mmCIF file of C-alpha atoms in Angstrom:
data_model
loop_
_atom_site.group_PDB
_atom_site.id
_atom_site.type_symbol
_atom_site.label_atom_id
_atom_site.label_comp_id
_atom_site.label_asym_id
_atom_site.label_seq_id
_atom_site.Cartn_x
_atom_site.Cartn_y
_atom_site.Cartn_z
ATOM 1 C CA MET A 88 100.653 75.067 98.463
ATOM 2 C CA ILE A 89 100.688 78.889 98.354
ATOM 3 C CA LEU A 90 100.322 80.704 95.052
ATOM 4 C CA ILE A 91 99.953 84.408 94.246
ATOM 5 C CA LYS A 92 98.444 85.155 90.856
ATOM 6 C CA GLU A 93 96.505 87.740 88.906
ATOM 7 C CA LEU A 94 92.797 87.139 89.181
ATOM 8 C CA SER A 95 90.400 87.413 86.260
ATOM 9 C CA HIS A 96 86.827 88.581 85.797
ATOM 10 C CA ASN A 97 85.801 84.944 86.348
ATOM 11 C CA ASP A 98 86.916 85.348 89.983
ATOM 12 C CA ALA A 99 84.595 88.298 90.725
ATOM 13 C CA ASP A 100 82.098 86.135 92.643
ATOM 14 C CA LEU A 101 84.890 84.615 94.759
ATOM 15 C CA CYS A 102 86.236 88.102 95.509
ATOM 16 C CA PHE A 103 82.761 89.253 96.523
ATOM 17 C CA GLN A 104 82.382 86.219 98.807
ATOM 18 C CA LEU A 105 85.725 86.835 100.536
ATOM 19 C CA ASP A 106 84.938 90.538 100.879
ATOM 20 C CA SER A 107 81.485 89.770 102.325
ATOM 21 C CA SER A 108 83.056 87.561 104.980
ATOM 22 C CA THR A 109 85.757 90.082 105.929
ATOM 23 C CA ILE A 110 85.478 93.862 105.515
ATOM 24 C CA SER A 111 82.329 94.073 103.346
ATOM 25 C CA LEU A 112 83.678 96.957 101.292
ATOM 26 C CA TRP A 113 82.036 96.340 97.900
ATOM 27 C CA ASN A 114 78.909 94.745 96.492
ATOM 28 C CA LYS A 115 78.961 92.263 93.600
ATOM 29 C CA LYS A 116 78.532 94.980 90.938
ATOM 30 C CA GLN A 117 81.435 96.983 92.395
ATOM 31 C CA TRP A 118 83.644 93.890 92.180
ATOM 32 C CA GLU A 119 82.671 93.407 88.543
ATOM 33 C CA ASN A 120 83.517 97.071 87.904
ATOM 34 C CA GLU A 121 86.888 96.636 89.621
ATOM 35 C CA PHE A 122 87.818 93.949 87.101
ATOM 36 C CA ASN A 123 86.875 96.277 84.226
ATOM 37 C CA LYS A 124 88.748 99.324 85.552
ATOM 38 C CA LYS A 125 91.440 100.726 83.271
ATOM 39 C CA GLY A 126 94.862 100.341 84.893
ATOM 40 C CA GLY A 127 93.397 97.966 87.463
ATOM 41 C CA ASN A 128 95.062 94.816 88.738
ATOM 42 C CA ILE A 129 93.753 92.234 91.148
ATOM 43 C CA LEU A 130 96.055 89.783 92.868
ATOM 44 C CA GLY A 131 94.919 86.783 94.833
ATOM 45 C CA ILE A 132 96.794 84.645 97.294
ATOM 46 C CA LEU A 133 95.658 81.045 97.078
ATOM 47 C CA PHE A 134 96.019 78.256 99.619
ATOM 48 C CA SER A 135 95.306 74.805 98.163
ATOM 49 C CA GLU A 136 93.696 76.514 95.132
ATOM 50 C CA LYS A 137 91.286 78.558 97.310
ATOM 51 C CA ILE A 138 91.459 82.375 97.320
ATOM 52 C CA ILE A 139 92.314 83.438 100.873
ATOM 53 C CA GLY A 140 93.428 87.007 100.210
ATOM 54 C CA ILE A 141 92.946 89.752 97.658
ATOM 55 C CA CYS A 142 94.769 92.922 96.701
ATOM 56 C CA SER A 143 93.222 95.234 94.134
ATOM 57 C CA PHE A 144 95.285 98.165 92.944
ATOM 58 C CA SER A 145 95.283 100.721 90.163
ATOM 59 C CA ILE A 146 98.299 102.147 88.403
ATOM 60 C CA VAL A 147 98.204 105.800 87.396
ATOM 61 C CA LEU A 148 101.377 107.192 85.846
ATOM 62 C CA ASP A 149 104.161 106.326 88.322
ATOM 63 C CA GLU A 150 101.983 105.482 91.338
ATOM 64 C CA ALA A 151 99.825 102.582 92.474
ATOM 65 C CA GLN A 152 96.730 103.012 94.626
ATOM 66 C CA ILE A 153 95.670 100.036 96.749
ATOM 67 C CA ASN A 154 91.890 99.938 96.440
ATOM 68 C CA TYR A 155 91.295 96.761 98.430
ATOM 69 C CA PHE A 156 93.469 94.552 100.628
ATOM 70 C CA SER A 157 92.112 91.771 102.810
ATOM 71 C CA VAL A 158 92.862 88.241 103.952
ATOM 72 C CA SER A 159 90.264 85.697 105.011
ATOM 73 C CA THR A 160 89.697 85.885 108.766
ATOM 74 C CA LYS A 161 90.891 82.345 109.510
ATOM 75 C CA PHE A 162 94.146 82.941 107.610
ATOM 76 C CA ARG A 163 95.078 86.232 109.302
ATOM 77 C CA ARG A 164 98.192 86.652 111.438
ATOM 78 C CA LYS A 165 99.843 83.700 109.668
ATOM 79 C CA GLY A 166 101.988 85.650 107.212
ATOM 80 C CA TYR A 167 99.731 85.445 104.141
ATOM 81 C CA GLY A 168 99.033 89.178 104.082
ATOM 82 C CA THR A 169 102.766 89.815 104.365
ATOM 83 C CA LEU A 170 103.439 87.522 101.384
ATOM 84 C CA LEU A 171 100.781 89.313 99.353
ATOM 85 C CA MET A 172 102.093 92.779 100.254
ATOM 86 C CA LYS A 173 105.698 91.809 99.478
ATOM 87 C CA HIS A 174 104.553 90.473 96.105
ATOM 88 C CA LEU A 175 102.696 93.729 95.393
ATOM 89 C CA ILE A 176 105.701 95.858 96.349
ATOM 90 C CA LYS A 177 108.007 93.785 94.136
ATOM 91 C CA LYS A 178 105.543 94.068 91.235
ATOM 92 C CA CYS A 179 105.390 97.859 91.668
ATOM 93 C CA GLU A 180 109.171 98.049 91.694
ATOM 94 C CA LEU A 181 109.307 96.033 88.454
ATOM 95 C CA PHE A 182 106.952 98.603 86.902
ATOM 96 C CA ASN A 183 109.340 101.342 88.137
ATOM 97 C CA LEU A 184 106.585 102.953 90.167
ATOM 98 C CA LYS A 185 107.613 105.647 92.623
ATOM 99 C CA LYS A 186 104.879 105.428 95.229
ATOM 100 C CA LEU A 187 102.245 103.134 96.691
ATOM 101 C CA LEU A 188 99.139 104.781 98.183
ATOM 102 C CA LEU A 189 96.200 103.604 100.281
ATOM 103 C CA GLU A 190 93.543 104.755 102.698
ATOM 104 C CA VAL A 191 92.526 102.966 105.870
ATOM 105 C CA SER A 192 90.041 103.667 108.644
ATOM 106 C CA GLU A 193 91.704 105.229 111.656
ATOM 107 C CA GLU A 194 89.667 102.707 113.704
ATOM 108 C CA ASN A 195 91.365 99.729 112.013
ATOM 109 C CA LYS A 196 94.377 99.510 114.320
ATOM 110 C CA ILE A 197 95.411 96.044 113.090
ATOM 111 C CA ALA A 198 95.542 97.204 109.457
ATOM 112 C CA ILE A 199 97.415 100.377 110.416
ATOM 113 C CA GLU A 200 99.996 98.310 112.296
ATOM 114 C CA PHE A 201 100.298 96.016 109.256
ATOM 115 C CA TYR A 202 100.867 98.904 106.832
ATOM 116 C CA ASP A 203 103.287 100.618 109.203
ATOM 117 C CA LYS A 204 105.372 97.421 109.178
ATOM 118 C CA PHE A 205 105.932 98.100 105.467
ATOM 119 C CA ASP A 206 106.944 101.727 106.083
ATOM 120 C CA PHE A 207 103.709 103.339 104.917
ATOM 121 C CA LEU A 208 103.596 106.863 106.308
ATOM 122 C CA THR A 209 100.425 108.752 107.214
ATOM 123 C CA VAL A 210 100.322 111.854 105.012
ATOM 124 C CA GLY A 211 96.766 113.072 105.551
ATOM 125 C CA PHE A 212 93.209 112.108 106.350
ATOM 126 C CA ARG A 213 89.660 112.361 105.071
ATOM 127 C CA LYS A 214 87.229 113.416 107.742
ATOM 128 C CA LYS A 215 84.199 111.133 108.287
ATOM 129 C CA PHE A 216 85.060 109.228 105.109
ATOM 130 C CA TYR A 217 83.535 105.881 106.055
ATOM 131 C CA ILE A 218 79.877 104.965 106.550
ATOM 132 C CA ASP A 219 80.450 104.550 110.295
ATOM 133 C CA GLY A 220 81.706 108.140 110.461
ATOM 134 C CA SER A 221 85.354 107.238 110.991
ATOM 135 C CA ASN A 222 88.137 109.145 109.326
ATOM 136 C CA ALA A 223 90.310 107.670 106.599
ATOM 137 C CA LEU A 224 94.058 107.897 107.035
ATOM 138 C CA LEU A 225 95.918 108.521 103.787
ATOM 139 C CA LYS A 226 99.119 106.519 103.722
ATOM 140 C CA GLU A 227 101.948 106.279 101.232
ATOM 141 C CA LYS A 228 105.125 104.326 100.726
ATOM 142 C CA TYR A 229 107.971 105.454 98.523
ATOM 143 C CA LEU A 230 109.472 102.658 96.480
#
């Protein structure tokens, strides 16, 4: 059974574990901080009660910024990321938000293709933004 729900601070360790096995973006303390962030929301997609994907986003005024989006490696390319993104977009529309923003490494072609499928447009970049020296593409979607 597939379920998408808001995650709580009690799920911080599970988020850290999924992150460590996928994109390794944040350490455990950063995950704990993400759950305490004002305006922050963390959604999880669960398969048989196990978190297989996470989307963390922050709402500021009439925009949402995706801070983290990843699906467990063995569940990729099976539609779970699409379900999670559609849920996020619908949630943003219910909040009457105008725009959804994110940044992604220009080297991450699979993620770029995924975001482009949802009509995210590249509107800028941050030079040598990531530890590996790659640039970050700034993308946005009008809702």
